[in-house]
Coordinates of N, CA and C in Angstrom, one line a residue:
M168 N 4.6 -55.6 -45.7 CA 5.4 -55.3 -44.6 C 5.4 -53.7 -43.9
A169 N 4.1 -53.5 -42.6 CA 3.8 -52.5 -42.7 C 4.8 -51.0 -42.0
G170 N 4.4 -50.0 -42.3 CA 5.6 -48.7 -42.4 C 5.7 -48.6 -41.1
P171 N 6.5 -47.9 -40.8 CA 7.2 -47.2 -39.3 C 5.5 -46.2 -38.9
V172 N 5.7 -47.0 -36.9 CA 4.6 -46.5 -36.3 C 4.7 -45.0 -35.7
P173 N 4.2 -44.0 -36.7 CA 3.5 -42.6 -36.5 C 3.8 -43.1 -35.1
P174 N 4.2 -41.3 -34.6 CA 4.7 -41.2 -33.0 C 3.2 -40.3 -32.9
P175 N 3.4 -41.0 -30.7 CA 1.7 -40.5 -30.7 C 1.1 -39.8 -31.4
Q176 N 0.4 -39.4 -30.8 CA -0.4 -37.6 -30.5 C -1.1 -37.1 -29.6
P177 N -0.9 -35.9 -29.3 CA -1.2 -35.4 -28.1 C -2.8 -35.7 -27.9
L178 N -2.7 -35.8 -27.0 CA -5.2 -35.3 -26.7 C -5.8 -33.7 -26.8
P179 N -6.6 -34.5 -27.8 CA -6.8 -33.0 -27.7 C -7.7 -32.6 -26.7
G180 N -7.1 -31.0 -26.1 CA -7.7 -30.8 -24.8 C -8.6 -29.7 -25.6
P181 N -9.5 -29.1 -24.2 CA -10.4 -29.2 -24.4 C -11.2 -27.4 -25.3
P182 N -12.1 -27.4 -26.2 CA -11.7 -26.7 -27.0 C -12.3 -25.5 -26.5
R183 N -11.9 -24.4 -27.1 CA -11.6 -23.6 -27.2 C -13.1 -22.0 -27.7
R184 N -13.6 -21.3 -26.7 CA -14.3 -20.8 -26.7 C -14.6 -19.1 -26.3
P185 N -13.4 -18.4 -27.0 CA -13.1 -17.8 -27.5 C -14.6 -16.4 -27.5
L186 N -14.6 -15.3 -26.9 CA -15.7 -14.2 -26.5 C -16.6 -14.6 -28.0
L187 N -15.6 -13.9 -28.7 CA -16.7 -13.6 -30.7 C -16.5 -14.9 -31.1
R188 N -16.3 -15.5 -30.6 CA -16.5 -17.1 -31.9 C -18.1 -17.2 -31.0
R189 N -18.6 -16.5 -29.9 CA -20.0 -17.6 -29.5 C -20.7 -16.1 -29.9
L190 N -20.6 -15.7 -30.4 CA -21.5 -14.5 -31.1 C -22.2 -14.9 -33.2
R191 N -20.5 -15.9 -33.0 CA -21.0 -16.1 -34.6 C -21.8 -16.7 -34.6
P192 N -22.5 -17.0 -35.9 CA -24.0 -17.7 -36.7 C -23.7 -19.1 -35.8
N193 N -24.6 -19.8 -35.7 CA -24.6 -21.3 -34.8 C -25.7 -22.2 -34.8
P194 N -26.3 -22.8 -35.4 CA -27.8 -23.7 -34.8 C -27.9 -23.9 -33.9
L195 N -26.4 -24.0 -33.2 CA -26.4 -24.3 -31.8 C -26.8 -23.8 -31.1
R196 N -26.7 -22.8 -31.3 CA -26.6 -21.8 -30.1 C -27.4 -20.7 -29.1
R197 N -27.5 -21.0 -27.7 CA -29.3 -20.6 -27.4 C -28.5 -19.1 -27.3
R198 N -30.5 -18.9 -27.0 CA -29.9 -17.1 -26.4 C -29.8 -16.6 -25.7
T199 N -29.6 -17.4 -24.6 CA -28.1 -16.3 -23.8 C -27.2 -16.8 -23.8
D200 N -26.7 -18.1 -24.4 CA -25.8 -17.8 -24.7 C -24.8 -16.6 -25.6
T201 N -25.9 -16.0 -26.8 CA -25.7 -14.9 -27.1 C -25.7 -13.5 -26.6
V202 N -26.6 -14.0 -25.2 CA -27.4 -13.1 -24.3 C -25.4 -12.4 -23.6
R203 N -24.8 -14.2 -22.9 CA -23.6 -14.1 -22.1 C -22.8 -13.4 -23.1
A204 N -22.8 -13.5 -24.1 CA -20.8 -12.7 -24.5 C -20.8 -11.7 -24.4
W205 N -22.8 -11.3 -24.8 CA -23.0 -9.3 -25.7 C -22.4 -8.9 -23.4
L206 N -22.9 -9.6 -23.0 CA -22.9 -8.5 -21.3 C -21.3 -9.4 -20.7
G207 N -20.4 -10.0 -21.2 CA -19.2 -10.2 -21.2 C -18.7 -9.3 -22.0
L208 N -18.7 -8.7 -23.6 CA -18.2 -8.4 -23.7 C -18.2 -6.1 -23.5
G209 N -20.2 -6.1 -23.0 CA -20.2 -5.6 -22.5 C -19.7 -5.0 -20.8
V210 N -19.2 -5.5 -20.4 CA -18.5 -5.4 -19.0 C -17.2 -5.4 -18.8
L211 N -17.0 -6.7 -20.7 CA -14.5 -5.6 -20.6 C -15.0 -4.8 -20.5
L212 N -15.7 -3.8 -21.8 CA -15.2 -2.5 -22.6 C -15.6 -1.8 -20.8
A213 N -16.3 -1.7 -19.9 CA -17.0 -0.8 -19.2 C -15.6 -0.7 -18.4
V214 N -15.5 -2.2 -18.2 CA -14.0 -2.1 -16.8 C -12.9 -1.5 -18.1
L215 N -13.1 -1.5 -18.7 CA -11.9 -1.0 -19.2 C -12.2 0.6 -19.2
A216 N -13.4 0.9 -19.9 CA -13.3 2.8 -19.7 C -13.3 3.0 -18.4
A217 N -13.5 2.2 -17.2 CA -14.2 3.1 -15.9 C -13.3 3.1 -14.6
A218 N -12.4 1.5 -15.1 CA -11.2 1.3 -14.2 C -10.1 2.2 -14.7
P219 N -9.4 3.4 -15.0 CA -9.0 4.4 -15.8 C -9.3 5.4 -15.1
V220 N -10.8 6.3 -14.6 CA -11.2 6.8 -14.5 C -11.2 6.9 -12.9
A221 N -11.6 5.8 -12.7 CA -11.8 5.7 -11.3 C -9.9 5.6 -10.2
A222 N -9.7 4.6 -10.9 CA -7.4 5.5 -10.3 C -7.1 6.6 -10.2
A223 N -7.8 7.5 -11.6 CA -7.3 8.9 -10.9 C -8.4 9.5 -10.8
L224 N -9.7 9.6 -10.5 CA -10.1 10.1 -9.2 C -10.3 9.7 -7.7
V225 N -9.8 8.7 -7.8 CA -9.8 7.8 -6.6 C -7.6 8.7 -5.8
G226 N -7.1 8.6 -6.7 CA -5.6 9.3 -7.1 C -5.6 10.3 -6.4
D227 N -6.0 11.4 -7.2 CA -5.8 12.9 -6.9 C -6.8 12.9 -5.6
S228 N -8.4 12.9 -5.8 CA -8.8 12.7 -4.2 C -7.5 12.4 -2.5
A229 N -7.1 10.9 -3.5 CA -6.6 10.5 -1.9 C -5.2 11.4 -1.3
H230 N -3.9 11.6 -3.1 CA -2.8 12.9 -3.3 C -3.3 14.4 -2.6
R231 N -4.9 14.5 -2.7 CA -5.2 16.1 -1.8 C -5.3 16.2 -0.1
H232 N -5.8 14.4 -0.1 CA -6.2 13.6 1.4 C -4.2 14.4 1.7
Y233 N -3.5 13.3 1.7 CA -2.1 13.4 2.3 C -1.8 14.2 2.7
Q234 N -1.8 15.0 0.7 CA -1.1 17.2 0.7 C -1.7 17.4 1.9
D235 N -3.1 17.7 2.7 CA -3.6 18.7 3.6 C -2.2 17.4 5.0
V236 N -1.9 16.2 5.6 CA -2.5 15.4 5.8 C -0.9 16.4 6.8
A237 N -0.1 15.7 5.9 CA 1.4 16.4 6.0 C 1.6 17.4 5.5
R238 N 0.6 18.2 5.2 CA 0.6 20.1 6.1 C 0.7 20.4 7.2
H239 N 0.0 18.9 7.8 CA -1.2 19.3 8.3 C 0.1 19.2 10.2
Q240 N 0.7 18.0 10.0 CA 2.2 17.1 10.9 C 2.9 18.3 10.4
R241 N 4.0 18.9 8.6 CA 5.1 20.2 9.3 C 4.3 21.5 10.5
Q242 N 3.3 21.2 10.6 CA 3.1 23.1 11.6 C 2.6 22.5 13.0
T243 N 2.4 21.0 13.3 CA 2.5 20.2 14.4 C 4.2 19.5 15.4
R244 N 4.9 19.3 14.2 CA 5.5 18.6 14.5 C 7.2 19.2 14.1
H245 N 8.0 19.3 15.1 CA 9.0 19.6 14.9 C 10.3 18.7 15.6
L246 N 11.6 18.9 15.5 CA 13.1 18.0 15.6 C 12.8 18.6 17.3
T247 N 13.4 17.8 17.8 CA 14.7 18.2 19.1 C 14.9 17.7 20.3
D248 N 15.7 18.2 20.9 CA 16.8 17.0 21.5 C 16.1 16.6 22.5
A249 N 16.5 15.6 22.6 CA 16.4 14.6 23.6 C 17.4 13.6 24.5
T250 N 17.1 13.3 25.4 CA 17.5 13.0 26.9 C 17.6 11.7 27.5
L251 N 18.7 10.6 26.7 CA 17.7 9.0 27.0 C 17.5 8.8 28.9
L252 N 16.6 8.0 29.3 CA 17.1 8.3 30.8 C 17.5 6.9 31.1
H253 N 17.5 5.8 29.7 CA 18.5 4.4 30.1 C 19.3 4.1 28.9
D254 N 19.4 3.3 29.6 CA 20.8 2.6 28.2 C 19.9 2.4 27.3
A255 N 20.5 2.0 26.1 CA 20.0 1.6 24.5 C 20.1 0.1 25.1
P256 N 19.4 -1.5 25.0 CA 19.6 -2.7 24.4 C 20.9 -2.3 23.2
R257 N 22.3 -3.3 23.5 CA 23.3 -3.3 22.9 C 23.1 -4.6 21.6
H258 N 23.1 -4.6 20.1 CA 22.9 -5.1 19.0 C 23.1 -6.5 19.3
P259 N 23.1 -7.6 19.2 CA 24.2 -9.1 19.1 C 25.1 -9.6 17.5
E260 N 24.9 -8.3 16.6 CA 25.4 -8.0 15.8 C 26.6 -6.2 15.6
P261 N 27.2 -6.1 15.9 CA 27.6 -5.0 16.6 C 28.4 -4.8 15.4
G262 N 28.1 -3.4 14.5 CA 29.2 -2.5 13.9 C 27.9 -3.5 11.8
S263 N 26.9 -4.1 12.2 CA 26.5 -4.5 11.3 C 25.8 -3.6 10.3
D264 N 25.1 -4.5 8.9 CA 23.5 -3.1 8.4 C 22.4 -3.2 9.1
E265 N 22.6 -4.9 9.9 CA 21.2 -4.8 10.8 C 21.4 -4.0 12.2
E266 N 22.5 -3.7 12.6 CA 22.9 -2.9 14.0 C 22.1 -0.5 13.2
R267 N 23.0 -0.7 12.6 CA 22.6 0.3 12.0 C 21.4 0.3 11.6
R268 N 20.1 0.1 10.9 CA 18.7 -0.2 10.7 C 17.6 0.0 11.4
T269 N 18.5 -1.3 12.9 CA 17.9 -1.7 14.2 C 17.6 -0.8 15.1
R270 N 16.6 -0.2 15.2 CA 15.8 0.4 16.8 C 15.4 0.1 17.9
Y271 N 15.8 0.9 18.7 CA 15.1 0.7 19.4 C 13.9 0.6 20.4
P272 N 13.2 1.1 21.5 CA 12.8 2.1 21.8 C 12.8 2.8 23.7
V273 N 12.8 3.8 23.9 CA 14.1 3.9 25.2 C 13.2 5.2 25.4
E274 N 12.9 5.2 26.8 CA 12.3 6.9 27.5 C 13.5 7.5 27.6
V275 N 13.4 8.6 26.8 CA 13.5 10.4 27.0 C 13.4 11.0 27.6
R276 N 13.8 12.4 28.2 CA 13.2 13.6 28.2 C 13.3 14.5 27.7
V277 N 12.0 15.4 27.2 CA 11.9 16.3 25.8 C 11.6 17.2 26.5
V278 N 11.9 18.8 25.3 CA 11.7 19.9 25.9 C 10.6 20.6 25.1
T279 N 9.1 20.6 25.1 CA 8.3 21.5 24.7 C 8.9 22.3 23.8
R280 N 7.7 23.2 23.2 CA 7.6 24.3 22.7 C 7.4 25.3 24.4
E281 N 6.9 25.1 24.8 CA 5.8 26.2 26.1 C 7.1 25.5 27.0
G282 N 8.4 25.2 26.7 CA 9.2 25.5 27.9 C 8.6 24.4 29.4
R283 N 8.2 23.3 28.6 CA 7.8 22.1 30.0 C 8.3 20.8 29.6
T284 N 9.6 20.1 30.6 CA 9.9 19.1 30.6 C 9.2 17.8 30.6
R285 N 9.1 16.9 29.7 CA 7.8 15.3 29.9 C 9.0 14.3 29.2
T286 N 8.0 13.5 30.2 CA 8.7 11.8 29.4 C 8.3 11.3 28.5
T287 N 9.0 11.0 27.1 CA 8.6 10.6 26.1 C 9.0 9.0 25.6
R288 N 7.9 7.3 25.1 CA 9.7 7.1 24.5 C 10.0 7.1 22.8
A289 N 11.0 7.0 22.7 CA 11.3 7.0 21.9 C 12.3 5.7 20.7
E290 N 12.5 5.4 19.4 CA 13.1 4.9 18.4 C 14.4 5.5 18.8
V291 N 15.1 4.7 19.7 CA 17.0 5.0 18.9 C 17.7 3.9 18.7
P292 N 19.0 4.3 18.2 CA 19.9 3.4 18.4 C 20.4 2.4 19.3
P293 N 21.1 1.1 19.0 CA 21.5 0.5 20.0 C 22.5 1.2 20.5
G294 N 23.2 1.0 21.9 CA 23.9 0.8 22.6 C 24.2 2.4 22.7
L295 N 23.5 3.6 22.7 CA 22.9 4.4 23.4 C 23.1 4.9 24.9
T296 N 24.0 5.4 26.0 CA 24.1 5.4 27.0 C 23.8 7.0 27.5
A297 N 22.8 5.6 29.3 CA 22.2 7.5 29.3 C 22.7 8.3 29.8
G298 N 22.0 9.6 29.1 CA 22.6 10.9 29.2 C 22.4 11.3 27.7
S299 N 22.4 10.8 26.7 CA 22.9 10.1 24.9 C 21.7 11.3 25.1
T300 N 22.4 12.1 23.5 CA 20.8 13.0 23.3 C 20.8 12.8 22.2
V301 N 19.7 12.7 21.4 CA 19.1 11.9 20.1 C 19.4 13.5 19.7
R302 N 17.7 13.1 18.6 CA 17.8 14.2 17.5 C 16.1 13.6 17.5
I303 N 14.9 14.1 17.5 CA 13.8 12.6 17.4 C 12.4 14.5 17.0
W304 N 11.2 13.7 16.8 CA 10.4 14.5 16.6 C 9.3 14.7 18.0
T305 N 8.5 15.2 17.6 CA 7.4 15.3 18.8 C 6.6 16.3 18.4
D306 N 5.7 16.1 18.0 CA 4.3 16.0 18.2 C 3.9 17.5 19.2
S307 N 2.7 18.1 18.9 CA 2.5 19.3 19.8 C 2.8 19.4 20.9
S308 N 2.1 17.8 21.6 CA 2.4 17.6 23.1 C 3.4 17.0 23.7
G309 N 5.0 17.3 22.8 CA 5.5 17.0 23.2 C 6.0 14.6 23.2
E310 N 5.0 14.4 23.1 CA 4.9 12.6 22.2 C 6.1 12.4 21.1
A311 N 6.1 12.5 21.9 CA 7.5 11.5 20.6 C 6.2 11.0 19.3
S312 N 6.9 10.7 17.4 CA 5.5 10.9 16.0 C 6.8 10.6 14.7
D313 N 6.2 9.9 14.2 CA 7.3 10.1 13.4 C 7.5 11.3 12.4
A314 N 8.2 10.9 11.8 CA 8.0 11.9 10.3 C 7.5 12.5 10.0
P315 N 6.9 13.9 9.7 CA 6.0 14.4 8.6 C 6.5 13.8 6.9
L316 N 5.1 13.2 6.7 CA 4.7 12.7 5.1 C 6.5 13.5 4.2
T317 N 6.8 13.4 3.9 CA 7.5 13.5 2.8 C 6.5 13.0 1.2
G318 N 6.6 14.2 0.7 CA 6.9 14.3 -1.0 C 6.1 13.0 -1.5
R319 N 6.8 12.4 -1.4 CA 7.6 10.9 -2.0 C 6.3 10.4 -1.7
E320 N 6.1 10.1 -0.4 CA 6.1 9.2 0.4 C 3.7 9.7 0.2
V321 N 4.1 10.5 0.1 CA 2.0 11.1 -0.4 C 2.4 10.9 -1.8
R322 N 2.8 11.0 -3.1 CA 2.4 10.3 -3.9 C 2.5 8.3 -3.8
S323 N 3.5 8.1 -3.3 CA 3.1 6.5 -3.1 C 1.5 5.8 -2.7
R324 N 1.6 6.9 -1.7 CA 0.3 6.3 -1.1 C -1.0 6.8 -2.2
A325 N -0.9 8.0 -2.9 CA -2.3 8.1 -3.8 C -2.2 7.1 -4.7
A326 N -1.2 6.7 -5.2 CA -0.9 6.1 -6.1 C -1.3 3.9 -5.8
G327 N -0.8 4.1 -3.8 CA -1.3 2.7 -3.4 C -2.9 2.5 -4.2
W328 N -3.5 3.9 -3.4 CA -5.2 4.0 -3.9 C -5.8 4.3 -5.1
A329 N -5.0 4.9 -5.8 CA -5.2 4.5 -7.0 C -5.8 3.4 -7.6
L330 N -3.6 2.5 -8.1 CA -4.2 0.9 -8.4 C -5.7 0.4 -7.5
L331 N -5.8 0.3 -5.6 CA -6.9 -0.5 -5.5 C -8.4 -0.4 -6.1
A332 N -8.1 1.2 -6.5 CA -9.8 2.0 -7.3 C -9.4 0.9 -8.4
A333 N -8.9 0.9 -9.4 CA -8.8 -0.3 -10.5 C -9.6 -1.7 -10.3
I334 N -8.2 -2.3 -9.5 CA -8.2 -3.0 -8.7 C -10.5 -4.0 -8.6
G335 N -10.3 -2.7 -7.7 CA -12.3 -3.3 -7.3 C -12.7 -3.0 -8.4
V336 N -11.9 -2.2 -9.6 CA -13.2 -2.3 -11.0 C -13.4 -3.2 -11.6
A337 N -11.9 -3.8 -11.7 CA -11.8 -5.4 -12.6 C -12.7 -6.3 -11.6
L338 N -12.6 -6.0 -10.0 CA -13.2 -7.4 -9.7 C -14.5 -7.2 -9.4
A339 N -15.1 -5.5 -10.0 CA -16.6 -5.4 -9.3 C -17.2 -6.0 -11.0
G340 N -15.8 -5.7 -11.8 CA -16.9 -6.6 -13.7 C -16.5 -7.6 -13.6
A341 N -15.7 -8.5 -12.6 CA -15.7 -9.9 -12.7 C -16.8 -10.9 -12.5
V342 N -17.1 -10.2 -11.2 CA -18.2 -10.2 -10.3 C -19.3 -10.2 -11.1
A343 N -19.8 -9.5 -11.6 CA -20.5 -8.9 -12.4 C -21.6 -9.9 -13.5
H344 N -20.3 -10.2 -14.0 CA -20.2 -11.3 -15.1 C -20.8 -13.4 -14.8
T345 N -20.2 -12.7 -13.4 CA -20.4 -14.3 -12.6 C -21.4 -14.2 -12.4
V346 N -21.9 -13.5 -11.5 CA -23.4 -13.9 -11.1 C -24.4 -14.0 -13.0
T347 N -23.9 -12.7 -13.7 CA -25.2 -13.3 -14.9 C -24.9 -14.4 -15.7
G348 N -23.9 -15.1 -15.7 CA -23.1 -17.0 -16.3 C -23.4 -17.6 -15.3
M349 N -24.3 -17.1 -13.5 CA -25.2 -18.1 -12.7 C -26.1 -18.3 -13.7
L350 N -26.7 -16.9 -13.1 CA -28.1 -17.6 -13.3 C -29.3 -17.4 -15.1
L351 N -27.6 -17.1 -15.7 CA -28.3 -17.4 -17.1 C -28.2 -19.3 -17.7
H352 N -26.4 -19.5 -16.4 CA -26.8 -21.5 -16.3 C -28.1 -21.6 -15.7
R353 N -28.3 -21.5 -14.5 CA -29.8 -22.0 -14.3 C -30.8 -21.8 -15.0
R354 N -31.5 -20.8 -16.0 CA -32.7 -20.3 -16.9 C -32.5 -21.5 -17.9
N355 N -30.9 -22.4 -18.3 CA -30.4 -23.2 -19.0 C -30.7 -24.6 -18.9
L356 N -30.9 -24.6 -17.4 CA -31.2 -26.5 -16.3 C -32.5 -25.9 -16.9
A357 N -33.3 -25.1 -16.3 CA -34.5 -24.8 -16.3 C -35.3 -25.7 -17.4
R358 N -35.1 -24.4 -18.3 CA -36.0 -24.8 -19.4 C -35.4 -25.9 -19.8
W359 N -33.9 -26.5 -19.5 CA -33.6 -27.8 -19.2 C -34.7 -29.2 -19.0
D360 N -35.2 -29.3 -17.9 CA -35.7 -29.4 -17.6 C -36.9 -29.4 -17.0
A361 N -37.9 -28.0 -18.5 CA -38.8 -28.1 -18.4 C -39.5 -28.6 -20.2
A362 N -38.7 -28.8 -20.9 CA -38.7 -29.2 -22.1 C -38.5 -31.0 -22.0
W363 N -37.4 -31.6 -20.9 CA -38.0 -32.5 -20.4 C -38.5 -33.6 -20.4
A364 N -39.4 -32.9 -19.1 CA -40.4 -33.0 -18.4 C -41.8 -33.2 -19.4
E365 N -41.8 -32.6 -21.0 CA -42.6 -32.6 -22.3 C -42.1 -33.7 -22.9
T366 N -41.1 -34.4 -22.9 CA -40.8 -35.2 -23.3 C -41.0 -36.3 -23.5
A367 N -39.7 -36.6 -22.7 CA -40.2 -38.0 -21.5 C -40.9 -39.0 -22.1
P368 N -42.2 -38.5 -21.4 CA -43.5 -39.5 -22.1 C -44.0 -39.8 -22.9
R369 N -43.2 -39.1 -23.7 CA -43.1 -40.1 -25.1 C -42.0 -40.8 -25.3
W370 N -41.0 -40.9 -24.4 CA -40.0 -42.4 -24.8 C -40.3 -43.1 -23.9
T371 N -40.6 -42.8 -22.5 CA -41.6 -44.1 -21.4 C -42.7 -44.8 -22.0
S372 N -44.3 -43.8 -22.2 CA -44.8 -44.3 -23.3 C -45.0 -46.0 -23.7
P373 N -45.9 -46.9 -23.5 CA -45.7 -48.1 -23.9 C -46.3 -47.5 -25.3
M374 N -45.7 -49.1 -25.9 CA -46.0 -48.5 -28.2 C -47.6 -48.7 -28.1

């Protein structure tokens, strides 16, 4: 009497070929396989070594740049009173959190540091009426502008550039490894074609 039927076994997946396994002795291994494995290992080590250095250099340079920008902004921008010349639109949801975050562009009148009166457009809270006064940042010409960069914004932007530098190094390494792999693969195909061109007549010639 037949025994119990064993449960179905999962299909074998594709063979795994870790990088270090390609460096082990193997009679079927081609020279290009060894070259590709060593190149892959070299690219990996180069990326691991270069990415932190690139991130540090780019991050430091960006930090110094944005510090200079923030310093210049603090010297050329200042808070001043602005008088609305028109009513600001009302938000459709009064009293909501969205209303407190929303700002509308409205034409306002400001007085520059030189004592000149000029008009500009500034972002103001909704619902303000003409004649209301708000505090806005203006540049040296009296044009409405953003507030100077804070220390936190300077660090955030510098960190962003540092991260982009590290990612750029990793992408460059991936591209280099892919291109060399394609070149080695083409060389294998060319050698295969040459070997087959030499062997094919022996298989197809009449006995």
